[in-house]
Amino acid sequence: MRLGVLDIGSNTVHLLVVDAHRGAQPLPAYSHKAEMRLAEHLHDGETLSSQGERELRRFIEESLRIAEDKGVEDIMAFATSAVREASNGEDVLGRLRDITGVDLQVLSGQDEARLTFLAVRRWFGWSSGRLLVVDIGGGSLEIASGVEEAPDVAVSLPLGAGRLTRRWFTADPPPAGEIRAMRRQVRAQIGRVVGDVVKYGRPDHAVATSKTFKQLARIAGAAPSGEGTYVKRTLSHKSLSGWTERLAGMTNAQRAGLPGVSAGRAPQLLAGAIVADATMDLFGLGELEICPWALREGVILRRLDRMPGT
């Protein structure tokens, strides 16, 4: 069947149309997305603005028209940290539901971690053993570890690349003092959960998902997306540490000139690198493999698992 997945993230809003059947790999058929940056529409970091609500409504209505044109039979819609943390999030979703008919489900941070873990497990299979999965989004960092399809532990921390950039950096490039202060805070928060994760066992395979990790791997020498989904892409801690230092001295425009880095994502790449570097260091990870599947695929797979006779 042809499904539509409407993903309302902190940075990007995305409609992905896939051909999906139970027991088969979901195949992307069409993609429509925009860098809406909903998190920047939160007044005082709490209330989603009327402009943000209008832009979200326009995107949903446009996505519904596209989904109809593409022959989508069913739409799954979910929202992550920006809507989850908005004090008026439920009111906004209620109005959007009444106007568009789309029931947007708000995922908790732990739900994000669990569903992303499911997608990674299905991609790499059982032979990968104990997985450690790390995902840096715009608003949060998710970490999960386990040996089955459901992780033993799933953690979400407010360490998204966009959130940290807005909170800590005041200039382009940011002053060294701001970078050091952010780094201390990031490492302190990750350090608090390391024991909770590793007590279940060291990973046999460490994996990263998300646009942030894909961009970091690309600038560190990984193959470009044009070479295909099945090309193995990795990010070494040694290479990442070197690039984190280099990114700290670059302007946003200079970062946007790096391979695989868009102008819209360039401002938050340094914060993402600081989080990635801290995660790899504190968990003792020499290398991460980049997985092309993440949260959206996890949502699709869970939906198919629950549809008998698909």
mmCIF file with all atom_site columns, N, CA and C in Angstrom, residues 46-71:
data_model
loop_
_atom_site.group_PDB
_atom_site.id
_atom_site.type_symbol
_atom_site.label_atom_id
_atom_site.label_alt_id
_atom_site.label_comp_id
_atom_site.label_asym_id
_atom_site.label_entity_id
_atom_site.label_seq_id
_atom_site.pdbx_PDB_ins_code
_atom_site.Cartn_x
_atom_site.Cartn_y
_atom_site.Cartn_z
_atom_site.occupancy
_atom_site.B_iso_or_equiv
_atom_site.pdbx_formal_charge
_atom_site.auth_seq_id
_atom_site.auth_comp_id
_atom_site.auth_asym_id
_atom_site.auth_atom_id
_atom_site.pdbx_PDB_model_num
ATOM 1  N N  . GLU A 1 46 ? 8.511  29.001 24.621 1.00 0.00 ? 46 GLU A N  1
ATOM 2  C CA . GLU A 1 46 ? 7.385  28.285 25.211 1.00 0.00 ? 46 GLU A CA 1
ATOM 3  C C  . GLU A 1 46 ? 6.151  28.203 24.318 1.00 0.00 ? 46 GLU A C  1
ATOM 4  N N  . THR A 1 47 ? 5.753  29.308 23.707 1.00 0.00 ? 47 THR A N  1
ATOM 5  C CA . THR A 1 47 ? 4.474  29.367 22.997 1.00 0.00 ? 47 THR A CA 1
ATOM 6  C C  . THR A 1 47 ? 4.687  29.427 21.496 1.00 0.00 ? 47 THR A C  1
ATOM 7  N N  . LEU A 1 48 ? 4.037  28.516 20.766 1.00 0.00 ? 48 LEU A N  1
ATOM 8  C CA . LEU A 1 48 ? 4.132  28.540 19.312 1.00 0.00 ? 48 LEU A CA 1
ATOM 9  C C  . LEU A 1 48 ? 3.368  29.745 18.781 1.00 0.00 ? 48 LEU A C  1
ATOM 10 N N  . SER A 1 49 ? 4.036  30.553 17.971 1.00 0.00 ? 49 SER A N  1
ATOM 11 C CA . SER A 1 49 ? 3.449  31.797 17.487 1.00 0.00 ? 49 SER A CA 1
ATOM 12 C C  . SER A 1 49 ? 2.337  31.538 16.480 1.00 0.00 ? 49 SER A C  1
ATOM 13 N N  . SER A 1 50 ? 1.511  32.567 16.275 1.00 0.00 ? 50 SER A N  1
ATOM 14 C CA . SER A 1 50 ? 0.434  32.457 15.291 1.00 0.00 ? 50 SER A CA 1
ATOM 15 C C  . SER A 1 50 ? 1.008  32.304 13.886 1.00 0.00 ? 50 SER A C  1
ATOM 16 N N  . GLN A 1 51 ? 2.153  32.932 13.629 1.00 0.00 ? 51 GLN A N  1
ATOM 17 C CA . GLN A 1 51 ? 2.797  32.769 12.327 1.00 0.00 ? 51 GLN A CA 1
ATOM 18 C C  . GLN A 1 51 ? 3.254  31.329 12.134 1.00 0.00 ? 51 GLN A C  1
ATOM 19 N N  . GLY A 1 52 ? 3.868  30.752 13.174 1.00 0.00 ? 52 GLY A N  1
ATOM 20 C CA . GLY A 1 52 ? 4.285  29.357 13.093 1.00 0.00 ? 52 GLY A CA 1
ATOM 21 C C  . GLY A 1 52 ? 3.102  28.434 12.852 1.00 0.00 ? 52 GLY A C  1
ATOM 22 N N  . GLU A 1 53 ? 1.991  28.701 13.502 1.00 0.00 ? 53 GLU A N  1
ATOM 23 C CA . GLU A 1 53 ? 0.791  27.890 13.294 1.00 0.00 ? 53 GLU A CA 1
ATOM 24 C C  . GLU A 1 53 ? 0.270  28.031 11.869 1.00 0.00 ? 53 GLU A C  1
ATOM 25 N N  . ARG A 1 54 ? 0.282  29.254 11.336 1.00 0.00 ? 54 ARG A N  1
ATOM 26 C CA . ARG A 1 54 ? -0.189 29.469 9.961  1.00 0.00 ? 54 ARG A CA 1
ATOM 27 C C  . ARG A 1 54 ? 0.696  28.739 8.957  1.00 0.00 ? 54 ARG A C  1
ATOM 28 N N  . GLU A 1 55 ? 2.021  28.842 9.150  1.00 0.00 ? 55 GLU A N  1
ATOM 29 C CA . GLU A 1 55 ? 2.928  28.165 8.228  1.00 0.00 ? 55 GLU A CA 1
ATOM 30 C C  . GLU A 1 55 ? 2.764  26.651 8.302  1.00 0.00 ? 55 GLU A C  1
ATOM 31 N N  . LEU A 1 56 ? 2.548  26.141 9.500  1.00 0.00 ? 56 LEU A N  1
ATOM 32 C CA . LEU A 1 56 ? 2.347  24.706 9.659  1.00 0.00 ? 56 LEU A CA 1
ATOM 33 C C  . LEU A 1 56 ? 1.045  24.266 8.994  1.00 0.00 ? 56 LEU A C  1
ATOM 34 N N  . ARG A 1 57 ? 0.014  25.067 9.152  1.00 0.00 ? 57 ARG A N  1
ATOM 35 C CA . ARG A 1 57 ? -1.262 24.744 8.506  1.00 0.00 ? 57 ARG A CA 1
ATOM 36 C C  . ARG A 1 57 ? -1.111 24.718 6.988  1.00 0.00 ? 57 ARG A C  1
ATOM 37 N N  . ARG A 1 58 ? -0.412 25.721 6.432  1.00 0.00 ? 58 ARG A N  1
ATOM 38 C CA . ARG A 1 58 ? -0.221 25.758 4.977  1.00 0.00 ? 58 ARG A CA 1
ATOM 39 C C  . ARG A 1 58 ? 0.526  24.525 4.491  1.00 0.00 ? 58 ARG A C  1
ATOM 40 N N  . PHE A 1 59 ? 1.541  24.119 5.244  1.00 0.00 ? 59 PHE A N  1
ATOM 41 C CA . PHE A 1 59 ? 2.314  22.952 4.826  1.00 0.00 ? 59 PHE A CA 1
ATOM 42 C C  . PHE A 1 59 ? 1.464  21.684 4.884  1.00 0.00 ? 59 PHE A C  1
ATOM 43 N N  . ILE A 1 60 ? 0.681  21.534 5.927  1.00 0.00 ? 60 ILE A N  1
ATOM 44 C CA . ILE A 1 60 ? -0.169 20.348 6.049  1.00 0.00 ? 60 ILE A CA 1
ATOM 45 C C  . ILE A 1 60 ? -1.176 20.298 4.912  1.00 0.00 ? 60 ILE A C  1
ATOM 46 N N  . GLU A 1 61 ? -1.817 21.429 4.619  1.00 0.00 ? 61 GLU A N  1
ATOM 47 C CA . GLU A 1 61 ? -2.808 21.448 3.538  1.00 0.00 ? 61 GLU A CA 1
ATOM 48 C C  . GLU A 1 61 ? -2.149 21.147 2.191  1.00 0.00 ? 61 GLU A C  1
ATOM 49 N N  . GLU A 1 62 ? -0.968 21.707 1.984  1.00 0.00 ? 62 GLU A N  1
ATOM 50 C CA . GLU A 1 62 ? -0.237 21.423 0.745  1.00 0.00 ? 62 GLU A CA 1
ATOM 51 C C  . GLU A 1 62 ? 0.137  19.936 0.676  1.00 0.00 ? 62 GLU A C  1
ATOM 52 N N  . SER A 1 63 ? 0.560  19.377 1.796  1.00 0.00 ? 63 SER A N  1
ATOM 53 C CA . SER A 1 63 ? 0.940  17.962 1.836  1.00 0.00 ? 63 SER A CA 1
ATOM 54 C C  . SER A 1 63 ? -0.254 17.062 1.564  1.00 0.00 ? 63 SER A C  1
ATOM 55 N N  . LEU A 1 64 ? -1.419 17.438 2.048  1.00 0.00 ? 64 LEU A N  1
ATOM 56 C CA . LEU A 1 64 ? -2.613 16.637 1.786  1.00 0.00 ? 64 LEU A CA 1
ATOM 57 C C  . LEU A 1 64 ? -2.946 16.616 0.300  1.00 0.00 ? 64 LEU A C  1
ATOM 58 N N  . ARG A 1 65 ? -2.782 17.759 -0.360 1.00 0.00 ? 65 ARG A N  1
ATOM 59 C CA . ARG A 1 65 ? -3.036 17.801 -1.806 1.00 0.00 ? 65 ARG A CA 1
ATOM 60 C C  . ARG A 1 65 ? -2.027 16.921 -2.548 1.00 0.00 ? 65 ARG A C  1
ATOM 61 N N  . ILE A 1 66 ? -0.766 17.005 -2.146 1.00 0.00 ? 66 ILE A N  1
ATOM 62 C CA . ILE A 1 66 ? 0.258  16.180 -2.785 1.00 0.00 ? 66 ILE A CA 1
ATOM 63 C C  . ILE A 1 66 ? -0.015 14.700 -2.552 1.00 0.00 ? 66 ILE A C  1
ATOM 64 N N  . ALA A 1 67 ? -0.371 14.359 -1.315 1.00 0.00 ? 67 ALA A N  1
ATOM 65 C CA . ALA A 1 67 ? -0.651 12.961 -0.991 1.00 0.00 ? 67 ALA A CA 1
ATOM 66 C C  . ALA A 1 67 ? -1.789 12.420 -1.842 1.00 0.00 ? 67 ALA A C  1
ATOM 67 N N  . GLU A 1 68 ? -2.817 13.223 -2.040 1.00 0.00 ? 68 GLU A N  1
ATOM 68 C CA . GLU A 1 68 ? -3.938 12.793 -2.889 1.00 0.00 ? 68 GLU A CA 1
ATOM 69 C C  . GLU A 1 68 ? -3.470 12.583 -4.324 1.00 0.00 ? 68 GLU A C  1
ATOM 70 N N  . ASP A 1 69 ? -2.668 13.522 -4.827 1.00 0.00 ? 69 ASP A N  1
ATOM 71 C CA . ASP A 1 69 ? -2.171 13.398 -6.199 1.00 0.00 ? 69 ASP A CA 1
ATOM 72 C C  . ASP A 1 69 ? -1.296 12.161 -6.370 1.00 0.00 ? 69 ASP A C  1
ATOM 73 N N  . LYS A 1 70 ? -0.566 11.783 -5.321 1.00 0.00 ? 70 LYS A N  1
ATOM 74 C CA . LYS A 1 70 ? 0.360  10.648 -5.403 1.00 0.00 ? 70 LYS A CA 1
ATOM 75 C C  . LYS A 1 70 ? -0.306 9.310  -5.075 1.00 0.00 ? 70 LYS A C  1
ATOM 76 N N  . GLY A 1 71 ? -1.601 9.332  -4.818 1.00 0.00 ? 71 GLY A N  1
ATOM 77 C CA . GLY A 1 71 ? -2.318 8.088  -4.575 1.00 0.00 ? 71 GLY A CA 1
ATOM 78 C C  . GLY A 1 71 ? -2.123 7.502  -3.192 1.00 0.00 ? 71 GLY A C  1
#
